[in-house]
Each structure stands twice: as C-alpha cells, then as structure tokens.
Amino acid sequence: MKMHWIPEGTRDFVPAQYYVKQDVKHRIEKVFDAFGYDGISTPALEYYQTYLTGFEQVKEEAMYKFIDPSGSILTLRMDMTVPIARFVSNKYKDVKKPLRFRYCADVYKQKAHLGGEQNEISDCGIELIGLNSEESDLEVIVCAMEVMRSLNKHFTLEIGEVNIFLKTCQKLALPKETIETLADYIDRKSMLDLANYLDTLKLPIGYQTFFLKLPWLFGKGDILEEALTYCQDDNVKEILLGLKVLDQQLHSLGYEVSFDLGKIAHLNYYSGIIFEAFMDGSGTSVLSGGRYDHLLEKFGKQACAIGFSVKLDYVLAALEEPMLEKPWVLYYPKTKVLEALRYAQELRKFYRVQLYPSEVETLLLVKEEFV
Amino acid sequence: MTIAIALTKGRLEKASVAILEKEGYGVEALKAKGRALVFEDTEKDIRYFLVKPNDCITYVQHGVADIGIVGKDTLMEGSDDYYEMLDLGIGKCRFILGGLKDHNPFDKLGHITIGTKYPNVARAYFMEKGFDVECIKIDGSVELAPLLGLCDGIVDIMETGTTLKENGLVVFDTICELSARVIVNKASMKLKHSAVCAVLEDLQRGSETC
C-alpha cells in the first residue's frame, strides 16, 4: 500500500504531545492575558508585497509562495509581527492610545533541506503598540520573564541593543555593505573573519577595538561597565547607561537578566533593545523579540512598538511528555443505550466519559489509571 | 555540567586531539579508539564524539554538541547558525580556482562551467568577481573533471598542490586561506557560559603553543 508522508519540516502531534503543547500555550497566554493583552488572529496567507514592505531584506528561499487567480503572489506568513503591523495600520490607524495584542499562530519558513528543522512553528506572542522605549521596555521584559518563569525550567534571558552597533557605524559613516558584513561577523561571533575584515577597513584604533570587543561583551550586568570603557560615542554611552538603569530596575523587581551587546538583529526592523531567552534542553532560543519603532510607519501608521514571541515547538523539545489521565469508560449493553447516555450526561458534569457498547449485562463504569 | 564536543574525523582529528591532550584533557580513549564513536574524558566532565565535517555543524546547530571543531571549508559551504569563536591554526589549506594550463576560466568567452564539491563557495566567489558561471557538483577527485572535459575549471581545497600538479592542473587564483575553527552552539554559549569559555580558553592556549 502506498503511504502518504507529511511535507518536510512539519509534524503530527499525538495526544500526549498535543497535551504538552496546549499546556505550554495556556500557561503563556495566561501571563499575556494578565498583562492585559487582547487576542487577535490574522490570515495564514499574506500578500508577498506585505513582507517586502515589512522586511528590508526578504529571505526569498525561506518563503512559501503561491500565485492567486489574479496573478498576485501570496505567501504563508513567516512571522506575526509584520501581519500585526499591517493589521494595526489598517484597523487602528487613528487610534492614539496604546494597543496591546496577543496571538498564537502557526508561522512558516522553509529551512535548510534535510537539516532536521521545523518549517511550521507555533508562535505565541504579544505586540505593544504606541509606547516608546522609556515607557514600555521594562514592562515588556518583565512580561517575558514571567512567561519564562511559567514554564518551570532553568532559563537565561539576554538583552542587546541594536543601536550600540548602528550608532557607532553611523558616526564612522560606513557604507551599507560594510555595515552588513560587520553585523554578520559580530552577530555570529566570527572572531577571525571579524579581525581580518577590520584590518582591511583601517578604522581609528579605538573603533577597531570597540568592534573587536563587541562579540565578547556578553554576560551579567557588569559587562555594561566594561563596554563603557570601549565606547567611542556619546549616543552609545547613553544607551549603555540606559541599559544599566534597566538592569537595576529589573534587579530591584527580583529579575536577573544577562546582556549580549554583540547581538545584532539581521532582521532589519528592530530599532532598539532586542532580547532572547534560552532554556535548558533546547539548542536554540525559545523566546525572541525587540523594539521596532519604524515598522508601522511603512504601513502608514506612525507608532512605536515592541513585542516578543515564544516558539512553542522549541519549548516542547525541552519538556517531558506527561502521562495522560484516562477518561472513565462506561460499558453498556446495546439494549440500554438511552440509559447509558443519560447516566453519562450526569457523570460528565464532573468527569470525562467515553461510551462503549459491550457484552455486559448492565451498565459498568471503569477507570484505568493511565494510558 | 557536561560539555559535549564534536570532533571532525580524519584530517583534523589527530591535531585536535593533540591540542586537547596538551591542555591536560583526558583523551586516552580518543587516541586508542576502536570502533567506538562516543568517548568520555577521563579528567573532565566532557564527552567527545567523532563525526563527519558536515555533521559537526548539524550537531552543534541542534545543540546536541555544545562545541565543534571543523574546517573552515565546511563552514563556508554550510549553514551558519552558530558562533565561530576560534581559529585553531591546524589543518591549514586554501580554496583555489584551478584548471588546465592556458585555460583560465576568466579568459573564456561564453558559458563557463565549474566542477566543485563546494558549489556555494564557488558561486559566491564568481559572483564577487562579477562572473556568471554554472556549478556542477562533484563528490570526489574533482581534478578529474577538467581533464575529461566536464568543466572549464575547479574550485577545491588544496593543501600542498601535489595532486593538482600530478594531474597537470594549475592554480589560477587563491580564493581564501582555510584552517580548523571552533564553533559553539548559541544556546550553550549562554546557558553553560563558564564551562564553554573554559574549554575555549584551553583550546586557544593549546593552539597558540602548537
């Protein structure tokens, strides 16, 4: 018999796996809900043009594309931030007060062939629109910390700031291509390539040291102090002092975070702090987000924004599958089907009940412990 | 906290193990390996496994290995979702563009074909040079391809150049220098920070005095 496979990078979920996923989802959504975020949903399909507008560089090979009957290119959504930027710009164009939205949706990216990665991922996150860095960075980090705590696993949340790198590049008036190459090397902590490339640029020595140091500037809050000694620009200095304040505020609220100043989002729409959380048992970051103050204006609404999301499937990788509790089973003789249904109706006020026609004489209620 | 290190089998294996040994790691099992693939360090809380170059990247990206030692050639051809922290300076060689004498692909007018085990590297190189070429993937003995007329040139790694010379091929250009690198899983770098950094420091020191 011919067997029907599922497409590469997708997965079926059996009950125990489905249960964990729903459990994780509920925990996260409970936190989002308590912070006052309202749930929304958007279509799984977006126009390709929407993503071209949202991202500065679109990774073409990562997108699932289709052509609709009118010849327009459609894509399966790659993330939820761009669709929500579109959604908010269309529906809340003139709303001045801050908007808080949450979502849980499947997003799609075609990853390397046979790399063992998932192309379909459940993304559960929030976007806070209409408050600037000073007004909302702290609150959103606190929310991210609470989400991570709700998962009951050891984790590290790590904060970076894209302007530490970008403002330094601006001061040097580096061309776009140079900035991209530097960003790539620093973000990947590709130390040798970075050193060689910096040699060819012949930057003033202070700047060269600064760029060389950036990938190593990660760890607890004291690295901010160290960064100040390499810092070449007053704007950057201000950012570092801002991060120090953020660190102290978080500390006094009882949260410990880390910093990685070499974290440079390739993603192009981030414009301020960016952060990621890593969890024991998962080889990749499970939560990521940041500030994107200029994305919405591309869709016609001037508004600051910040958001993050948890990739549910990456969290699941680090969790055990639970023993599922079995439902009660009510066996009944075929002649007593109505009686069985009435009895089950009563029981269902308190229990899960499955019905089975059987060779029994009278109704028989059984509970097995576990699956 | 156990650290898992993926070592690349073959060319880099001996030199990598030598660096570890010099830094006081308990690598006896690695030196006297039979058919085993996983080895426990006798001194530290470290587990090693020997894998093929491409698999080294895969294991590190998935976080199954925290640290990997692998050639830059493999890194350049493969994906890049890891930190590339150190150059061990071992397994030195280079990427070259080679071919038959007097048949430099850059001098050819018309369709150019390049045979290579490294199509991504070849494509990036020619794109940088502003040349439009067709890459043909060859899995072994790439030198054979231009000799038999399959392609106009090859992009391959070269250590001493002997194989090339013996087959009557010449080097037209060096694309870049290569050596073994230490890569680190991004999550491991953050979650096992001090343990990973301790290994990195040892490897750095070991490679400098090598």
XYZ file of C-alpha atoms in Angstrom:
581
model
C 0.000 0.000 0.000
C 1.235 3.465 -0.783
C 1.999 5.525 2.282
C 1.339 9.240 2.429
C 4.130 11.228 4.071
C 3.904 14.707 5.509
C 5.917 17.553 3.930
C 9.459 18.149 5.183
C 9.642 20.253 8.326
C 6.090 19.517 9.508
C 4.881 17.279 12.349
C 1.861 15.371 13.548
C 1.067 15.558 17.266
C -0.221 12.504 19.141
C -2.361 13.171 22.275
C 0.492 13.337 24.825
C 2.433 15.793 22.643
C -0.690 17.768 21.849
C -1.429 17.989 25.560
C 2.020 19.440 26.398
C 1.740 21.935 23.596
C -1.697 23.098 24.769
C -0.471 23.226 28.353
C 2.507 25.413 27.409
C 0.256 27.584 25.272
C -2.223 28.072 28.130
C 0.495 28.987 30.612
C 1.905 31.606 28.264
C -1.485 33.003 27.300
C -2.447 33.253 30.948
C 0.519 35.557 31.528
C -0.282 37.628 28.418
C -3.893 37.882 29.480
C -2.953 39.007 32.988
C -0.854 41.793 31.417
C -3.975 42.957 29.590
C -3.229 41.805 26.063
C -6.240 41.056 23.824
C -6.112 38.080 21.485
C -6.383 38.535 17.736
C -5.880 36.411 14.634
C -4.893 37.205 11.066
C -4.956 35.077 7.888
C -2.306 32.411 7.360
C -1.863 33.875 3.860
C -0.473 37.345 3.242
C 0.474 39.149 0.068
C 4.170 38.806 -0.738
C 4.183 42.583 -1.087
C 3.317 42.939 2.602
C 6.508 41.143 3.559
C 8.562 43.100 1.032
C 7.308 46.227 2.780
C 7.940 44.896 6.283
C 11.381 43.358 5.880
C 14.240 45.254 4.331
C 15.792 42.032 3.099
C 13.459 39.153 2.426
C 14.991 35.706 2.548
C 13.376 34.507 -0.668
C 14.218 30.840 -0.287
C 12.604 30.763 3.144
C 9.155 31.816 1.922
C 6.353 29.541 0.819
C 4.866 31.273 -2.220
C 1.711 30.791 -4.266
C 0.046 32.673 -7.083
C -3.608 33.662 -6.674
C -6.051 33.755 -9.624
C -5.305 37.434 -10.313
C -1.578 36.741 -10.583
C -0.610 38.258 -7.230
C 1.994 36.429 -5.187
C 0.787 35.108 -1.848
C 2.935 33.767 0.945
C 2.340 31.741 4.069
C 3.048 34.146 6.942
C 6.664 33.977 8.122
C 6.024 35.729 11.412
C 3.227 37.552 13.195
C 4.857 40.941 13.697
C 4.569 42.044 10.069
C 0.911 40.913 9.749
C 0.081 42.711 13.005
C 1.835 45.877 11.808
C -0.372 45.691 8.700
C -3.469 44.874 10.785
C -2.944 47.731 13.234
C -2.117 50.238 10.498
C -5.324 49.312 8.657
C -7.778 48.984 11.520
C -6.426 51.319 14.206
C -4.901 53.995 12.010
C -6.092 56.968 14.050
C -6.154 55.375 17.484
C -3.774 57.284 19.718
C -3.880 55.239 22.901
C -1.582 52.241 23.288
C -2.711 48.900 21.863
C -1.893 45.544 23.385
C -2.435 42.447 21.250
C -1.575 38.792 21.742
C -1.628 35.924 19.260
C -0.890 32.262 18.912
C -0.466 31.173 15.329
C 1.490 28.841 13.090
C 4.231 30.555 11.071
C 6.131 29.130 8.123
C 9.733 29.248 6.949
C 11.480 26.843 4.636
C 14.693 25.878 6.400
C 17.715 24.027 5.022
C 16.761 20.791 3.252
C 17.177 17.707 5.496
C 18.506 19.839 8.349
C 16.084 18.331 10.853
C 14.459 21.696 11.475
C 10.801 22.630 11.633
C 9.285 24.692 8.839
C 5.940 25.059 10.599
C 6.195 26.543 14.093
C 3.591 27.708 16.580
C 4.393 31.238 17.596
C 2.823 32.670 20.715
C 3.478 36.327 21.399
C 2.491 39.905 22.106
C 2.870 43.303 20.484
C 2.606 46.535 22.461
C 1.990 49.440 20.105
C 2.124 53.143 20.881
C 4.548 53.380 23.802
C 8.207 54.350 23.454
C 11.294 52.712 24.887
C 11.228 54.561 28.182
C 7.524 53.880 28.623
C 7.421 50.168 27.905
C 10.784 48.329 27.565
C 10.845 47.446 31.253
C 7.241 46.265 31.341
C 7.687 44.049 28.293
C 10.891 42.480 29.656
C 9.062 41.784 32.905
C 6.303 40.111 30.901
C 8.899 37.985 29.043
C 10.482 36.995 32.366
C 7.085 35.981 33.756
C 6.375 33.918 30.643
C 9.695 32.105 31.005
C 9.097 31.533 34.718
C 5.706 29.998 33.949
C 7.488 27.223 32.032
C 9.256 25.963 35.186
C 12.649 25.319 33.599
C 16.028 26.918 34.114
C 16.460 29.742 31.587
C 18.515 32.816 30.727
C 17.027 35.965 29.240
C 19.533 38.059 27.387
C 19.225 41.645 26.217
C 21.034 43.521 23.446
C 20.576 46.923 21.810
C 20.981 47.294 18.056
C 21.966 50.968 18.288
C 25.185 50.215 20.149
C 26.448 48.873 16.844
C 24.435 51.020 14.454
C 25.172 54.401 16.044
C 28.890 53.617 16.050
C 28.697 52.733 12.332
C 26.767 55.926 11.644
C 29.369 58.027 13.381
C 32.003 56.482 11.111
C 29.702 56.982 8.105
C 30.345 53.410 6.981
C 28.707 52.295 3.733
C 25.739 49.939 3.932
C 27.628 46.930 2.630
C 30.365 47.324 5.233
C 27.772 47.615 7.994
C 26.089 44.419 6.812
C 29.346 42.472 6.717
C 30.389 43.729 10.159
C 26.938 42.960 11.577
C 27.099 39.421 10.255
C 30.544 38.710 11.737
C 29.750 40.281 15.091
C 26.378 38.583 15.429
C 27.899 35.182 14.681
C 30.901 35.961 16.898
C 33.029 35.005 13.923
C 36.180 36.314 15.526
C 38.816 35.646 12.909
C 36.750 36.895 9.981
C 35.926 39.992 12.015
C 39.570 40.700 12.856
C 40.670 40.225 9.247
C 37.882 42.384 7.912
C 38.571 45.161 10.409
C 42.216 45.168 9.294
C 41.123 45.978 5.753
C 38.860 48.826 6.946
C 41.664 50.790 8.630
C 39.391 52.376 11.215
C 40.743 54.564 14.032
C 42.193 52.197 16.652
C 39.540 52.968 19.293
C 36.763 51.939 16.940
C 38.605 48.853 15.788
C 38.986 47.729 19.420
C 35.325 48.505 20.062
C 34.122 46.298 17.175
C 36.571 43.544 18.120
C 35.332 43.596 21.705
C 31.597 43.637 20.902
C 31.188 39.865 20.365
C 32.815 39.226 23.769
C 30.649 41.698 25.638
C 28.080 39.289 26.979
C 27.217 38.119 30.463
C 25.776 39.713 33.581
C 25.222 43.458 34.045
C 28.881 44.174 34.849
C 29.759 43.849 31.148
C 27.906 47.147 30.621
C 30.547 48.785 32.783
C 33.259 47.146 30.692
C 31.555 48.270 27.482
C 31.667 51.888 28.653
C 35.467 51.765 28.594
C 35.484 50.811 24.892
C 32.626 53.065 23.890
C 33.501 55.714 21.269
C 30.347 57.747 21.058
C 28.178 59.768 23.448
C 24.966 58.347 21.984
C 26.238 54.835 22.601
C 27.301 55.815 26.091
C 23.774 56.983 26.787
C 22.368 53.669 25.543
C 24.733 51.734 27.804
C 23.748 53.855 30.799
C 20.099 53.262 29.876
C 20.707 49.502 29.886
C 22.355 49.826 33.288
C 19.253 51.507 34.637
C 17.110 48.778 33.077
C 19.299 46.140 34.722
C 18.977 47.821 38.122
C 15.216 48.219 37.763
C 14.833 44.556 36.843
C 17.081 43.584 39.721
C 15.041 45.545 42.236
C 11.897 43.828 40.926
C 13.562 40.470 41.531
C 14.548 39.564 37.970
C 18.056 38.596 36.840
C 18.874 39.090 33.169
C 22.026 38.886 31.042
C 23.281 41.092 28.244
C 24.882 40.400 24.880
C 25.967 43.609 23.197
C 27.155 41.667 20.165
C 23.578 40.662 19.421
C 22.719 42.424 16.189
C 19.390 41.637 14.618
C 19.660 40.832 10.932
C 16.009 41.201 10.810
C 16.181 44.772 9.864
C 13.017 46.045 11.528
C 14.401 46.133 15.065
C 15.352 49.603 16.241
C 16.157 49.397 19.964
C 16.506 46.666 22.566
C 16.348 43.096 21.352
C 16.184 40.061 23.589
C 16.211 36.283 23.539
C 15.633 33.597 26.130
C 17.427 30.262 26.223
C 16.098 27.290 28.133
C 17.833 24.126 29.377
C 17.239 21.325 26.919
C 16.624 23.447 23.824
C 19.536 24.100 21.468
C 18.059 27.309 20.142
C 16.453 30.405 21.647
C 12.842 29.766 22.655
C 11.758 33.383 23.064
C 12.799 36.370 20.999
C 11.693 39.914 20.405
C 12.567 43.551 20.486
C 11.633 47.130 19.765
C 10.628 48.154 16.240
C 9.707 51.823 16.183
C 9.744 52.290 12.405
C 7.906 49.232 11.097
C 4.360 50.548 11.413
C 5.100 53.747 9.522
C 5.902 51.602 6.485
C 2.256 50.540 6.610
C 1.009 54.082 7.151
C 0.756 54.493 10.928
C 3.330 56.397 12.961
C 3.778 54.419 16.150
C 6.475 52.993 18.382
C 6.160 49.301 19.120
C 7.767 46.424 20.948
C 6.933 42.745 21.072
C 8.189 39.214 21.516
C 7.076 35.682 20.950
C 7.723 32.196 22.224
C 8.265 29.439 19.688
C 6.130 26.746 21.302
C 7.749 23.902 19.392
C 11.227 24.820 20.671
C 9.905 24.792 24.238
C 8.330 21.365 23.727
C 11.716 19.970 22.718
C 12.892 20.642 26.275
C 9.873 19.183 28.079
C 8.919 15.639 29.029
C 5.752 14.127 27.674
C 3.324 13.632 30.548
C 1.285 10.574 31.458
C -2.197 11.425 30.274
C -5.062 10.705 32.582
C -7.513 8.266 31.023
C -11.208 9.087 30.877
C -13.836 6.982 32.647
C -15.299 4.297 30.419
C -18.968 3.362 30.619
C -19.689 -0.073 29.123
C -23.331 -0.739 28.329
C -25.451 -3.497 26.792
C -26.870 -2.420 23.415
C -30.416 -2.536 24.809
C -29.599 0.119 27.385
C -28.134 2.827 25.147
C -30.544 5.547 26.292
C -29.959 4.741 29.933
C -26.206 4.851 29.334
C -26.399 8.225 27.637
C -28.479 9.677 30.485
C -26.074 8.329 33.089
C -23.046 9.612 31.123
C -24.683 13.035 30.918
C -24.766 13.192 34.727
C -21.185 11.943 35.078
C -19.881 14.464 32.528
C -20.627 17.316 34.885
C -17.507 16.151 36.740
C -15.606 13.631 34.583
C -14.576 12.789 31.053
C -16.639 9.790 29.983
C -16.327 7.532 26.951
C -19.150 5.182 25.974
C -18.610 1.624 24.724
C -21.271 -0.855 23.642
C -20.303 -4.211 25.100
C -21.463 -7.735 26.018
C -22.129 -6.649 29.618
C -25.481 -7.348 31.374
C -25.833 -3.922 32.910
C -24.039 -0.531 32.916
C -20.409 -0.842 34.010
C -18.246 2.177 34.871
C -14.456 1.616 34.792
C -11.459 3.872 35.317
C -7.961 2.826 34.356
C -5.156 4.831 35.859
C -3.056 5.954 32.904
C -2.749 5.470 29.182
C 27.554 20.398 33.651
C 28.679 18.024 30.917
C 30.070 19.608 27.780
C 29.733 17.691 24.511
C 32.408 18.256 21.879
C 32.025 17.111 18.274
C 35.398 16.424 16.660
C 35.771 16.076 12.917
C 37.030 12.690 11.813
C 40.025 12.347 9.545
C 42.339 15.170 8.555
C 41.775 17.318 11.665
C 41.303 14.532 14.172
C 44.903 13.939 15.248
C 45.848 17.597 15.592
C 42.657 18.419 17.530
C 43.252 15.566 19.959
C 46.886 16.693 20.361
C 45.785 20.172 21.429
C 43.332 18.726 23.948
C 45.957 16.372 25.311
C 48.480 19.164 25.725
C 45.965 21.129 27.770
C 45.523 18.227 30.158
C 42.300 16.730 28.849
C 41.802 13.010 29.355
C 41.705 11.945 25.724
C 43.292 8.472 26.031
C 40.156 6.815 24.703
C 40.199 9.048 21.630
C 43.754 8.072 20.823
C 43.143 4.360 21.167
C 39.717 4.257 19.621
C 38.347 1.085 18.153
C 35.012 1.452 16.511
C 33.540 3.491 19.309
C 32.026 6.833 18.352
C 31.454 8.364 21.790
C 34.267 8.911 24.286
C 34.297 10.120 27.889
C 37.066 12.388 29.101
C 38.965 10.751 31.964
C 39.863 14.090 33.596
C 36.919 16.417 32.994
C 33.172 16.322 32.611
C 33.353 16.189 28.828
C 32.001 13.820 26.216
C 33.529 13.660 22.727
C 32.154 12.266 19.540
C 33.752 11.816 16.157
C 31.690 12.882 13.174
C 31.990 13.841 9.513
C 32.626 17.540 8.833
C 29.103 18.468 7.736
C 27.589 16.558 10.622
C 29.727 18.555 13.036
C 27.781 21.683 12.047
C 24.467 19.840 12.258
C 25.176 18.510 15.772
C 26.282 21.915 17.006
C 23.332 23.760 15.466
C 20.908 21.392 17.151
C 22.754 21.786 20.445
C 23.478 18.061 20.685
C 27.111 19.126 20.741
C 27.976 22.321 22.615
C 31.278 22.786 20.817
C 32.551 21.585 17.446
C 35.945 21.527 15.767
C 35.609 21.672 11.995
C 37.332 23.019 8.894
C 36.526 26.489 7.609
C 35.864 24.944 4.172
C 32.899 23.047 5.600
C 31.638 26.136 7.437
C 31.792 28.259 4.294
C 29.786 25.731 2.319
C 27.191 25.010 5.009
C 24.712 26.968 7.108
C 25.801 29.478 9.738
C 23.604 29.359 12.822
C 26.377 29.062 15.429
C 29.178 31.142 16.912
C 32.554 30.748 15.236
C 34.865 31.597 18.098
C 38.414 30.402 17.441
C 40.919 29.613 14.730
C 42.980 26.636 15.845
C 45.516 27.157 13.076
C 45.594 23.426 12.340
C 44.662 21.679 9.103
C 45.805 24.682 7.113
C 44.983 24.706 3.407
C 43.258 27.017 0.933
C 40.422 27.259 -1.516
C 41.757 27.613 -5.046
C 40.481 28.044 -8.562
C 42.335 25.557 -10.744
C 42.187 24.158 -14.231
C 44.163 23.146 -17.311
C 47.183 25.309 -18.126
C 46.316 28.157 -20.507
C 42.619 27.582 -19.914
C 41.810 30.122 -17.242
C 38.010 30.232 -16.906
C 38.186 34.022 -16.544
C 39.593 34.252 -20.071
C 36.806 32.224 -21.589
C 34.089 33.920 -23.533
C 30.728 32.210 -23.320
C 29.245 29.714 -20.891
C 31.609 28.765 -18.056
C 31.196 25.571 -16.038
C 32.945 24.911 -12.729
C 33.256 21.496 -11.127
C 33.367 21.509 -7.330
C 32.500 19.833 -4.065
C 31.685 23.320 -2.806
C 29.030 24.877 -5.071
C 28.071 27.601 -2.569
C 31.679 28.717 -2.155
C 32.232 28.656 -5.931
C 29.047 30.616 -6.605
C 29.902 33.272 -4.020
C 33.429 33.625 -5.397
C 32.371 34.135 -9.001
C 29.516 36.419 -8.014
C 32.029 38.613 -6.179
C 34.183 38.653 -9.325
C 31.165 39.547 -11.428
C 31.164 36.316 -13.436
C 28.128 34.236 -14.251
C 29.072 30.546 -14.044
C 27.358 27.180 -13.866
C 28.491 24.992 -10.965
C 28.487 21.225 -11.285
C 28.584 19.275 -8.019
C 31.322 16.648 -7.983
C 31.729 14.397 -4.953
C 35.303 13.129 -5.252
C 38.534 13.514 -7.281
C 37.472 16.878 -8.602
C 40.762 17.120 -10.543
C 39.384 14.598 -12.985
C 36.549 16.818 -14.183
C 38.501 19.365 -16.294
C 40.786 16.621 -17.615
C 37.792 14.804 -19.040
C 36.239 17.990 -20.326
C 33.325 18.116 -17.906
C 34.099 21.665 -16.848
C 36.310 24.686 -17.515
C 37.790 24.849 -14.021
C 37.503 23.605 -10.468
C 37.063 25.185 -7.066
C 38.586 22.925 -4.435
C 40.698 22.826 -1.299
C 44.443 22.458 -1.765
C 46.981 21.513 0.894
C 50.307 21.046 -0.902
C 49.248 21.144 -4.541
C 50.764 17.762 -5.330
C 47.558 16.118 -6.569
C 46.862 19.096 -8.783
C 50.354 19.102 -10.259
C 50.392 15.348 -10.841
C 47.249 15.690 -12.885
C 48.647 18.522 -14.954
C 46.453 21.207 -13.433
C 47.494 24.693 -12.363
C 46.247 27.179 -9.790
C 44.735 30.352 -11.263
C 43.728 32.021 -8.020
C 43.639 31.539 -4.262
C 40.116 32.180 -3.040
C 40.942 32.179 0.670
C 43.032 30.556 3.394
C 41.453 27.799 5.465
C 42.049 26.174 8.848
C 40.173 24.409 11.622
C 37.706 26.519 13.598
C 35.928 26.094 16.896
C 32.187 26.607 16.671
C 29.768 26.891 19.591
C 26.032 26.351 19.882
C 24.333 29.685 20.613
C 22.226 28.417 23.492
C 25.166 26.540 25.069
C 27.246 29.718 24.999
C 24.587 31.369 27.149
C 23.418 28.507 29.351
C 26.803 26.855 30.004
C 28.786 30.058 29.765
C 31.664 29.389 32.155
C 32.160 25.721 31.217
C 32.196 26.539 27.487
C 34.519 29.517 27.947
C 36.948 27.391 29.986
C 37.243 24.918 27.086
C 37.625 27.782 24.604
C 40.452 29.299 26.622
C 42.244 25.953 26.801
C 41.849 25.401 23.063
C 43.108 28.896 22.337
C 46.176 28.398 24.522
C 46.774 24.912 23.134
C 46.616 26.122 19.549
C 48.995 29.031 20.153
C 51.737 26.801 21.512
C 51.105 24.102 18.941
